[in-house]
Short mmCIF file of N, CA, C and O in Angstrom, two decimals:
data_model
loop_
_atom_site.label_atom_id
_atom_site.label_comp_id
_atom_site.label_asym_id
_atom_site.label_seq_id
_atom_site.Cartn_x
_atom_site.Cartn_y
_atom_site.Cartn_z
N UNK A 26 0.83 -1.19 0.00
CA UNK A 26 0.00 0.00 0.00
C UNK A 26 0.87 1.25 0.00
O UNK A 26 2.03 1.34 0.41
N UNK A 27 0.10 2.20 -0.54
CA UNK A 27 0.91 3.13 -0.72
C UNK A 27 -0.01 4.52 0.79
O UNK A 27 -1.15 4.88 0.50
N UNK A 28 0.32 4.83 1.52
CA UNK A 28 0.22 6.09 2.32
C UNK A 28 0.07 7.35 2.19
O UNK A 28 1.06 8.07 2.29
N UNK A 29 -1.27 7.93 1.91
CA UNK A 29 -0.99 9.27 1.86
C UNK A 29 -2.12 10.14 2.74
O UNK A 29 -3.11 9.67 3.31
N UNK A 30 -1.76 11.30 2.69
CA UNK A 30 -2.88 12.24 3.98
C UNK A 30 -3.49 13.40 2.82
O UNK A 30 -2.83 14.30 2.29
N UNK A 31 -4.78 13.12 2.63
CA UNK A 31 -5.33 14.72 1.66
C UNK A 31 -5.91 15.30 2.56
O UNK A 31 -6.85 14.74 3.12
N UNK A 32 -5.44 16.81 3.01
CA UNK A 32 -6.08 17.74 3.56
C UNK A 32 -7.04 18.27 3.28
O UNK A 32 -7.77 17.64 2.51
N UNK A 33 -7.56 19.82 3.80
CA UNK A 33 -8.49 20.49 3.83
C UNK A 33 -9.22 21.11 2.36
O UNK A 33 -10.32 21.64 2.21
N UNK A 34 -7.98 20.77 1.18
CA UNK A 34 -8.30 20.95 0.09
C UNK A 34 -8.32 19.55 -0.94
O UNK A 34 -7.19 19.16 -1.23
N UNK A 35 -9.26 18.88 -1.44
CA UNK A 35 -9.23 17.90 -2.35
C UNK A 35 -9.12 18.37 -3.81
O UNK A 35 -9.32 19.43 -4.41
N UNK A 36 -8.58 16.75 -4.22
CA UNK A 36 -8.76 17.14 -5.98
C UNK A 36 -10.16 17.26 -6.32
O UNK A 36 -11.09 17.00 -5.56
N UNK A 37 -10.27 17.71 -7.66
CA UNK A 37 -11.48 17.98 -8.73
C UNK A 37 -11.09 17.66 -9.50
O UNK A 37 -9.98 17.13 -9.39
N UNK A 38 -11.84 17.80 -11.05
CA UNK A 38 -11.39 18.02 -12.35
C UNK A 38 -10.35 17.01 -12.45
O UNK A 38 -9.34 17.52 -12.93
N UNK A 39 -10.21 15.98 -12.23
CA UNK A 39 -9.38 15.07 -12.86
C UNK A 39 -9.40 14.52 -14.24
O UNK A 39 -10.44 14.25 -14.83
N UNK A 40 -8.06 14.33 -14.78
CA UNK A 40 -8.20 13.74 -15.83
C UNK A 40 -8.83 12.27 -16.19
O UNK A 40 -8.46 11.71 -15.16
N UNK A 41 -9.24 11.67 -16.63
CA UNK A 41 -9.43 9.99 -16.49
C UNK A 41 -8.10 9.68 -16.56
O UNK A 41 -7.16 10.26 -17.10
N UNK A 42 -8.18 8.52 -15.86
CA UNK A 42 -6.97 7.27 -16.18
C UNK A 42 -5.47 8.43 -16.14
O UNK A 42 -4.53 8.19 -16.90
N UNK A 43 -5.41 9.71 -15.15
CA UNK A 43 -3.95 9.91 -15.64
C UNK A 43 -3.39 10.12 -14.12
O UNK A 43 -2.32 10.74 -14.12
N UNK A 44 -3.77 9.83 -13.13
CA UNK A 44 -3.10 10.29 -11.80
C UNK A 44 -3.20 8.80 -10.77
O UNK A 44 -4.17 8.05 -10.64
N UNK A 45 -1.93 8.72 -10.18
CA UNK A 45 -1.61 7.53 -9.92
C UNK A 45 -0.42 7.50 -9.36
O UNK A 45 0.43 8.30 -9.78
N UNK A 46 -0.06 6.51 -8.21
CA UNK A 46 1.44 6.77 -7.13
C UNK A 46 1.56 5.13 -7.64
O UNK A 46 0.79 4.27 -8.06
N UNK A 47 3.09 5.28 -7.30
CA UNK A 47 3.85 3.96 -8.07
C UNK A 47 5.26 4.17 -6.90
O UNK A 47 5.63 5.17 -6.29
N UNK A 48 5.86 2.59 -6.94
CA UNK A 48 7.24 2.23 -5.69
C UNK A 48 7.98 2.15 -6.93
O UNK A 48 7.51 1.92 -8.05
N UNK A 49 9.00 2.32 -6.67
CA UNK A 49 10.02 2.37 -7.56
C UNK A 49 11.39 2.06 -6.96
O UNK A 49 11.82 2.67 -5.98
N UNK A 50 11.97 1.25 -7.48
CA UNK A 50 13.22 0.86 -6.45
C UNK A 50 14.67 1.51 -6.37
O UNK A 50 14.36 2.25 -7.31
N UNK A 51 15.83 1.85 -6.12
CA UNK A 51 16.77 2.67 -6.24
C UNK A 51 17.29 2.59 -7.54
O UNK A 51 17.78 3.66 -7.89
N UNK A 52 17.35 1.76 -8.33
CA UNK A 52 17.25 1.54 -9.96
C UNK A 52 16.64 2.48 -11.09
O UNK A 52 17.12 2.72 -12.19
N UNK A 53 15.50 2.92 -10.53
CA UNK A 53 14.20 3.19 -11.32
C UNK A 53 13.57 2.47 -11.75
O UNK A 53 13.12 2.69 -12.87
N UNK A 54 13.20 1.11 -10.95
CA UNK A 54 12.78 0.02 -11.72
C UNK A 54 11.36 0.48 -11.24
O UNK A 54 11.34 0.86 -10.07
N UNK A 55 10.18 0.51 -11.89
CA UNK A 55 9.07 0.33 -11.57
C UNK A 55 8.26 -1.28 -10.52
O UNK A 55 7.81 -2.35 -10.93
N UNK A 56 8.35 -0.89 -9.54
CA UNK A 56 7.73 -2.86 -8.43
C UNK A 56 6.08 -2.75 -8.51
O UNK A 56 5.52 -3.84 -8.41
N UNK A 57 5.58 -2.08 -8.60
CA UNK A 57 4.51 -1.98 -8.51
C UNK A 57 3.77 -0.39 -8.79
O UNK A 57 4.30 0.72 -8.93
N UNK A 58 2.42 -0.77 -8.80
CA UNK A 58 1.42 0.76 -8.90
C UNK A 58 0.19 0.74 -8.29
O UNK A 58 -0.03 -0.34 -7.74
N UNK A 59 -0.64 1.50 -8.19
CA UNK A 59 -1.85 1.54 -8.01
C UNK A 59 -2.77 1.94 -9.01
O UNK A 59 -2.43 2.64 -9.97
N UNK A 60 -4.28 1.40 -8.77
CA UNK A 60 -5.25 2.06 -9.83
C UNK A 60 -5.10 4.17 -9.85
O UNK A 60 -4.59 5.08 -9.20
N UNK A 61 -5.81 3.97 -10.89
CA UNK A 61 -6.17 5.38 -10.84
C UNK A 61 -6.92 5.99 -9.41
O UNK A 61 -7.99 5.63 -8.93
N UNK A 62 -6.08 6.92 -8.95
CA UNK A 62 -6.06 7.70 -7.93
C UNK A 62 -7.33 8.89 -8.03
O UNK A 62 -7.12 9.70 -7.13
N UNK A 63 -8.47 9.23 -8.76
CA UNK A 63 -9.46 10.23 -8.81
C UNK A 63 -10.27 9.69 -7.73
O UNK A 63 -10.34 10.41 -6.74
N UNK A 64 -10.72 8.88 -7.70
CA UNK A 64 -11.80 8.73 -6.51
C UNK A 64 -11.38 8.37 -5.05
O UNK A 64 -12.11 8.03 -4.11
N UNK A 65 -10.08 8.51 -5.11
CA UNK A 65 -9.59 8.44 -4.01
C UNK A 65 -9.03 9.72 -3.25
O UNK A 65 -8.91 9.91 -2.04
N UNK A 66 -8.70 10.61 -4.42
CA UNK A 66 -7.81 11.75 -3.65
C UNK A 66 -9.02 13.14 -3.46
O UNK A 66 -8.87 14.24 -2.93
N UNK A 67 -10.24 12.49 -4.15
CA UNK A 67 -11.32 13.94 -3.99
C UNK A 67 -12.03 13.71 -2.77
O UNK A 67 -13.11 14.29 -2.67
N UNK A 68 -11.66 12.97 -1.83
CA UNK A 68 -11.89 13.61 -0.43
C UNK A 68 -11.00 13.45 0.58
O UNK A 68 -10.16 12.55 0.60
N UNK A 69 -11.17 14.31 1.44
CA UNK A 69 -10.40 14.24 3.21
C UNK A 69 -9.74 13.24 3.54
O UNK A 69 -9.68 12.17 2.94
N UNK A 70 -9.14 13.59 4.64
CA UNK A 70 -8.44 11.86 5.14
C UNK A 70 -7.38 11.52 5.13
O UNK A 70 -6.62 11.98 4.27
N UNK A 71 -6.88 10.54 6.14
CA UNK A 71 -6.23 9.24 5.08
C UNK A 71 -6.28 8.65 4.63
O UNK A 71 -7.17 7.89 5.00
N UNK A 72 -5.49 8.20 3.33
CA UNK A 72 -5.67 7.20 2.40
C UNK A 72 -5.02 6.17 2.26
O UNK A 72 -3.92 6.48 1.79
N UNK A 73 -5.15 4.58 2.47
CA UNK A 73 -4.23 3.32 2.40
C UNK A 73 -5.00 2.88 1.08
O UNK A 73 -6.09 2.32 0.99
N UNK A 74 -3.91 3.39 -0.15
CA UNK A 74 -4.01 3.06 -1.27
C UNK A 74 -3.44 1.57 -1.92
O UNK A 74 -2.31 1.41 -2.37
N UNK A 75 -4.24 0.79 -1.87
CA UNK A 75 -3.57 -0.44 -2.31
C UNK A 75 -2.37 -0.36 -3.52
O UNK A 75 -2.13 0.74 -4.03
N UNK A 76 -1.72 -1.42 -3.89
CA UNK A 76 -1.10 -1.62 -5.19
C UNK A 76 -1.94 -2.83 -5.66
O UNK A 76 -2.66 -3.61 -5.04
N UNK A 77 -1.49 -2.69 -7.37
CA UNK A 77 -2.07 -3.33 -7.99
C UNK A 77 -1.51 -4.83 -8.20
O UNK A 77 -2.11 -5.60 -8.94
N UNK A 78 -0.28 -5.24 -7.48
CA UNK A 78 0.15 -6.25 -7.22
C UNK A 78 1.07 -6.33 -5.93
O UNK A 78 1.54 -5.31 -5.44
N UNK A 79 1.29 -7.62 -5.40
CA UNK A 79 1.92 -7.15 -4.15
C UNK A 79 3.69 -7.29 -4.47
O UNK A 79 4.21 -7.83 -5.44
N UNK A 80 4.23 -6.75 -3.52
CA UNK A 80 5.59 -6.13 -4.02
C UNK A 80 6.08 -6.81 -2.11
O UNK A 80 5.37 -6.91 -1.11
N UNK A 81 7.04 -7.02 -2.26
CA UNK A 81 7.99 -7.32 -0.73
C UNK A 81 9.09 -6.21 -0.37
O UNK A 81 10.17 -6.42 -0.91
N UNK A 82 9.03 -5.26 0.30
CA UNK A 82 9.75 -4.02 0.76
C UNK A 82 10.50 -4.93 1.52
O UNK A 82 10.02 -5.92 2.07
N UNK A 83 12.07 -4.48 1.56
CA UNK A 83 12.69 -4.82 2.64
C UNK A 83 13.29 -3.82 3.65
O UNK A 83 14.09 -3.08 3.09
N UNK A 84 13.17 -3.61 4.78
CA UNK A 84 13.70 -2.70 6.04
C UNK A 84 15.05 -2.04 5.66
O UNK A 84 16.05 -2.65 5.29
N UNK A 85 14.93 -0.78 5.81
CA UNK A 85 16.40 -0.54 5.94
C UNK A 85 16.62 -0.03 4.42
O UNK A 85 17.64 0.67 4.41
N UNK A 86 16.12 -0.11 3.30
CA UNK A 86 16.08 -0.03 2.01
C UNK A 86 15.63 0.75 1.45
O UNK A 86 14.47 0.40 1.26
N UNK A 87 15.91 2.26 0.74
CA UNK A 87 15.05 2.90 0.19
C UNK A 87 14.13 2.95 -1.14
O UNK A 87 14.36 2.38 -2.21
N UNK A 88 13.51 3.41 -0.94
CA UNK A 88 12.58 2.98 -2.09
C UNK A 88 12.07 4.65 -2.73
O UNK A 88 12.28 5.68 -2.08
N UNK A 89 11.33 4.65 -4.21
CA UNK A 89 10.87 6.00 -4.24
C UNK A 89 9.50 5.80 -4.27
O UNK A 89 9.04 4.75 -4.70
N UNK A 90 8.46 7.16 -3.65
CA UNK A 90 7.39 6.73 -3.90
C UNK A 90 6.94 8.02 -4.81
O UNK A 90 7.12 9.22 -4.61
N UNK A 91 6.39 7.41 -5.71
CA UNK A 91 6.22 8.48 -7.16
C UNK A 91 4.66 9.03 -7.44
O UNK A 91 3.73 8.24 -7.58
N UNK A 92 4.55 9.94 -7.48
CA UNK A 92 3.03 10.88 -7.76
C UNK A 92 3.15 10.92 -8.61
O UNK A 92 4.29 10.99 -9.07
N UNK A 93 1.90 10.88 -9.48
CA UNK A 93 1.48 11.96 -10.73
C UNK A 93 0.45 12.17 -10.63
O UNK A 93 -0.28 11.19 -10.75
N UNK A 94 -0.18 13.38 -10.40
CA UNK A 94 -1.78 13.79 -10.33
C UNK A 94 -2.15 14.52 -11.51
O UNK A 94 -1.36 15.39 -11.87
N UNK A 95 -3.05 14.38 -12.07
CA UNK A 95 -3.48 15.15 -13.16
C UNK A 95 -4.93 15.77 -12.77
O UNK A 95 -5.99 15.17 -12.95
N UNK A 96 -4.80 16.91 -12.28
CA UNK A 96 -6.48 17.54 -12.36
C UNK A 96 -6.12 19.19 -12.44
O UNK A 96 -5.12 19.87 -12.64
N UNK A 97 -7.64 19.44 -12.15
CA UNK A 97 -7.54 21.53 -12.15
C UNK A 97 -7.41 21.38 -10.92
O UNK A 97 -6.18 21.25 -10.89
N UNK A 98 -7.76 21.29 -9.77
CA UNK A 98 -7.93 21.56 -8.56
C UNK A 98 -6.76 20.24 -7.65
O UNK A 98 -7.13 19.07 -7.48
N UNK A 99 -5.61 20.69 -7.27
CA UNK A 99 -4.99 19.79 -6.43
C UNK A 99 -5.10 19.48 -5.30
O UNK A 99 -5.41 20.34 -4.47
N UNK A 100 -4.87 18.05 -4.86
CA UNK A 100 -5.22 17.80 -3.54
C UNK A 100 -3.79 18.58 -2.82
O UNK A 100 -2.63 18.69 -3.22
N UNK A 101 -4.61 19.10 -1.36
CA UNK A 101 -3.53 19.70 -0.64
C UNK A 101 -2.84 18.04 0.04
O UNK A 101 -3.56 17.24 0.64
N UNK A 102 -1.80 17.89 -0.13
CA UNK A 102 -1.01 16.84 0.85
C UNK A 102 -0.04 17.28 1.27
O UNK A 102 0.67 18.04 0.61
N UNK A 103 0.33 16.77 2.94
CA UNK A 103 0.89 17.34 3.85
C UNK A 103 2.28 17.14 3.54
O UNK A 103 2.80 16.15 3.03
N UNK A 104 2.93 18.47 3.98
CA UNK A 104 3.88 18.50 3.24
C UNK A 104 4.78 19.77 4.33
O UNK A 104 4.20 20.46 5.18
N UNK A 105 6.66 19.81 3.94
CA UNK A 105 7.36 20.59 5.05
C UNK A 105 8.20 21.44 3.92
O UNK A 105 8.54 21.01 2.82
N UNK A 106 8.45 22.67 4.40
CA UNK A 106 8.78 23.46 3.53
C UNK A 106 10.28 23.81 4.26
O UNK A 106 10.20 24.27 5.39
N UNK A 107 11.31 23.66 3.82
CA UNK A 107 12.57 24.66 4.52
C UNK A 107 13.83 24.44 3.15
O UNK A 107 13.75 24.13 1.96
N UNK A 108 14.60 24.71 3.81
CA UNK A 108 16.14 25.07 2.67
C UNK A 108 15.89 23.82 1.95
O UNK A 108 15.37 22.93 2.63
N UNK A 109 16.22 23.47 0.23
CA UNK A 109 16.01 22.76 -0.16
C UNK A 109 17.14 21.81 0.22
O UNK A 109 17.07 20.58 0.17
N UNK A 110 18.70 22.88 0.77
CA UNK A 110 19.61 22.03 1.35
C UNK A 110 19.61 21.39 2.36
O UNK A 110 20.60 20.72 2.62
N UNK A 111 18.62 21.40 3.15
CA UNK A 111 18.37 20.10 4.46
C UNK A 111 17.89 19.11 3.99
O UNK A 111 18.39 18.12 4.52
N UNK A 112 17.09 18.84 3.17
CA UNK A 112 16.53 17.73 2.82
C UNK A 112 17.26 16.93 2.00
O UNK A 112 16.99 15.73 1.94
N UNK A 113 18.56 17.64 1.05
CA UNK A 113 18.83 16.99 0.08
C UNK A 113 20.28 17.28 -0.03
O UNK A 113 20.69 17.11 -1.18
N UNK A 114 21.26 17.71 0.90
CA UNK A 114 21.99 18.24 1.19
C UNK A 114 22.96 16.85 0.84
O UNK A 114 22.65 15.71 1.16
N UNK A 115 24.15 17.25 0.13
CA UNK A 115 24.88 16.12 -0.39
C UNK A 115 24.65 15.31 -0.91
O UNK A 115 25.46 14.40 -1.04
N UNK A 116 23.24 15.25 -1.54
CA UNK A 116 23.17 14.26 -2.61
C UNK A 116 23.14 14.79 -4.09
O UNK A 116 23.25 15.96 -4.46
N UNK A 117 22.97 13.68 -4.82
CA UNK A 117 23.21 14.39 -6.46
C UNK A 117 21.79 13.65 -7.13
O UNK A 117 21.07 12.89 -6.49
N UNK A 118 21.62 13.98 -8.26
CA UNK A 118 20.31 13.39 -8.75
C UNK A 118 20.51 12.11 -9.08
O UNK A 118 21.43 11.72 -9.80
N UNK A 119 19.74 11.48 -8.63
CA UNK A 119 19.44 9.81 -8.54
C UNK A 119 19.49 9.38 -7.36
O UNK A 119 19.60 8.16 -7.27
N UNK A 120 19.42 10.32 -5.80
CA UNK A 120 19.72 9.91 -4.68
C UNK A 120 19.01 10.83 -3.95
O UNK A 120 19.00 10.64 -2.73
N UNK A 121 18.12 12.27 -4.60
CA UNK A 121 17.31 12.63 -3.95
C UNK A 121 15.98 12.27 -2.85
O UNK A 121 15.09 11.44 -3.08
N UNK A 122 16.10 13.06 -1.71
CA UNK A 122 14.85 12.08 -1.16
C UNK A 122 13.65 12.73 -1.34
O UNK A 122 12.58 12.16 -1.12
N UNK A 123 13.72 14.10 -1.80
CA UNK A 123 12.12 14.71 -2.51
C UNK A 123 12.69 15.34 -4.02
O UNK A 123 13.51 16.24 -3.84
N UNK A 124 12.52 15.15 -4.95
CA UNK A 124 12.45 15.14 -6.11
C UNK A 124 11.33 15.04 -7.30
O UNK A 124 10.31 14.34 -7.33
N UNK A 125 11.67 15.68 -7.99
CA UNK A 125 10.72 15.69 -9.39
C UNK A 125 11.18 15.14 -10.53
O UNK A 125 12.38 15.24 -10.81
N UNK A 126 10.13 14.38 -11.47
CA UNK A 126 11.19 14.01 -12.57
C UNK A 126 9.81 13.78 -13.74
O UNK A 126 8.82 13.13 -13.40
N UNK A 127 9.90 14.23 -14.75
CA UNK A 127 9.11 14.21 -15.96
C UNK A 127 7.96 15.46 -15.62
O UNK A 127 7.72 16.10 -14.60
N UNK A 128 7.30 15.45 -17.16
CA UNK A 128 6.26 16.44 -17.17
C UNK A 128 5.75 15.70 -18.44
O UNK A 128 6.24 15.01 -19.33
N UNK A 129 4.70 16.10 -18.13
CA UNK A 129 3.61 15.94 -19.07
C UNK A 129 3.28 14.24 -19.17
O UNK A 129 3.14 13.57 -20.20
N UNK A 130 3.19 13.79 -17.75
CA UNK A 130 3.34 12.43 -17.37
C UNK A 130 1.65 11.95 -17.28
O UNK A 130 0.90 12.91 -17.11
N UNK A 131 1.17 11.00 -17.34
CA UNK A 131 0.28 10.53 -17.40
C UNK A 131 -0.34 9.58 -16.40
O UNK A 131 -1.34 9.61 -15.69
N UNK A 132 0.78 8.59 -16.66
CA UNK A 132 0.97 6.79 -15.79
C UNK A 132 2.30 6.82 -15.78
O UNK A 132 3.00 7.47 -16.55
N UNK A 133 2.69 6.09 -14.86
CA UNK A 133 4.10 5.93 -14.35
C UNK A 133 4.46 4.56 -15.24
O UNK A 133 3.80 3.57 -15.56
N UNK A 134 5.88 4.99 -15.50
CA UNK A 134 6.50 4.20 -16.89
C UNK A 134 7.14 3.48 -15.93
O UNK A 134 7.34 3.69 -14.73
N UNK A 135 7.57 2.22 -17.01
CA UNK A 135 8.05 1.02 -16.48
C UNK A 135 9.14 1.14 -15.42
O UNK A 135 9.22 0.79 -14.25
N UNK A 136 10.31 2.03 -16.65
CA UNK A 136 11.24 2.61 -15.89
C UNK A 136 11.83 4.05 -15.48
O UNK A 136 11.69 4.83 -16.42
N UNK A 137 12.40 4.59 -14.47
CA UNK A 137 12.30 6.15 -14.21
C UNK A 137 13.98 5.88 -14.70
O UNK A 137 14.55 4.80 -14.88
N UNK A 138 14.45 7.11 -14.83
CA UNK A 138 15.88 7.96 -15.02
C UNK A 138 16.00 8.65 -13.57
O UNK A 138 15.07 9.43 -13.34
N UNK A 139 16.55 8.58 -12.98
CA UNK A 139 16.72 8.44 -11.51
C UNK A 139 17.46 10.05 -11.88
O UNK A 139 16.82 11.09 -11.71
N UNK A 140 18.77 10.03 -12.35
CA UNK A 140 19.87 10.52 -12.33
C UNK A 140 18.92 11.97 -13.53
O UNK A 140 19.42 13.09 -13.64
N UNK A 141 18.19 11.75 -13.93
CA UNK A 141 17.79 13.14 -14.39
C UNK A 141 16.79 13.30 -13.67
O UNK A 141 15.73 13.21 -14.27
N UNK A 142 16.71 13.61 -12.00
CA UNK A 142 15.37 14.64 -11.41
C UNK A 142 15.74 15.47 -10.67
O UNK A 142 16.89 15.33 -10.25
N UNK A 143 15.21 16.27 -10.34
CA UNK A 143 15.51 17.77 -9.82
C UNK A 143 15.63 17.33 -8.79
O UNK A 143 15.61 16.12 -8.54
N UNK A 144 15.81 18.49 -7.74
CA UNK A 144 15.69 18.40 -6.38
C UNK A 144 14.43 18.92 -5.93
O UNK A 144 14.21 19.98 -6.51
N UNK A 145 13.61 18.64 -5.21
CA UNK A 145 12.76 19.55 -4.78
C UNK A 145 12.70 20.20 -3.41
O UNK A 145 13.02 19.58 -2.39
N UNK A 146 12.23 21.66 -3.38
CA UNK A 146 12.23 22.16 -2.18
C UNK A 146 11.43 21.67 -1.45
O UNK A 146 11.79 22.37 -0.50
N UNK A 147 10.46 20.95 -0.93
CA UNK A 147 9.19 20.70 -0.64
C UNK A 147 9.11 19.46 -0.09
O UNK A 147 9.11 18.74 -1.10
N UNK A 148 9.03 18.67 0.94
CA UNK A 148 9.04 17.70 1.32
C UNK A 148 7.72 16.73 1.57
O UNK A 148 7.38 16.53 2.74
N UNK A 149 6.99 16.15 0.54
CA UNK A 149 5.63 15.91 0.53
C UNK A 149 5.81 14.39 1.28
O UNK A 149 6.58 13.55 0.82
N UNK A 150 4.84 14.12 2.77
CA UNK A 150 4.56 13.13 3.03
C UNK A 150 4.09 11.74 2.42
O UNK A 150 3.04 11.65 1.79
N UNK A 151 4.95 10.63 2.66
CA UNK A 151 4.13 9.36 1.48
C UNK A 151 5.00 7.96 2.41
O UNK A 151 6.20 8.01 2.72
N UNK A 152 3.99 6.69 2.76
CA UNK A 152 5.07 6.21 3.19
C UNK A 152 4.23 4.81 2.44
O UNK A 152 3.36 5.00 1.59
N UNK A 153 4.70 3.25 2.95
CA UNK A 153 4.30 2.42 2.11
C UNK A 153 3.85 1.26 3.23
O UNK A 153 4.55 1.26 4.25
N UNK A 154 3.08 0.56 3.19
CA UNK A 154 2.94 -0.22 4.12
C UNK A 154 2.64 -1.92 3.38
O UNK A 154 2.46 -2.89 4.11
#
């Protein structure tokens, strides 16, 4: 399962079939995904988002957990804002722990490019269970 918290603001206006969180392993290998995320992220709460197959996490191991939302109206998810250098301080791209990577994304591809994503300032909550 994938973990997430939508606050006081939900999605709307979603696209069909284009918003969706996916595990991804230090590789960029795609392990798993979930269904389409619209009827899940347009209300309150927490959310224990299944995957669409089961995947074995091991302790101690990082993993990425990957968004793509597509709508007009974004869900607010909880999230920490400070220097983008605390969060990511000595690492290089492919080792970020909040990061961005593609645009104009749809569904999460088989495999990610690790080593081309930004850093991000923004530290958005997501964990996996």
């Amino acid at each position: 399962n994938i973990e997430l918290y939508v606050g006081s603001t939900v999605g709307s206006g979603f696209t069909a079939d284009a918003s969706f969180a996916a595990l991804y392993d230090m590789s960029g290998n795609r392990l798993a995904q979930t269904a389409d995320l619209a009827t899940t992220l347009n209300s309150s709460g927490t959310k224990t988002i299944p995957l669409t197959s089961s995947v074995t996490v091991d302790a101690g191991t990082s993993y990425y957990v990957w968004l793509v939302i597509n709508a007009t109206t974004m869900p607010i998810l909880p999230k920490g804002t400070a220097n983008i250098g605390a969060f990511n301080q000595g690492l290089n791209p492919g080792t970020y722990r909040f990061a961005t990577l593609g645009t104009s994304i749809t569904s999460p591809p088989a495999t990610i490019t690790l080593a081309s994503s930004a850093a991000l300032s923004i530290s958005y909550w997501a964990a996996i269970s």
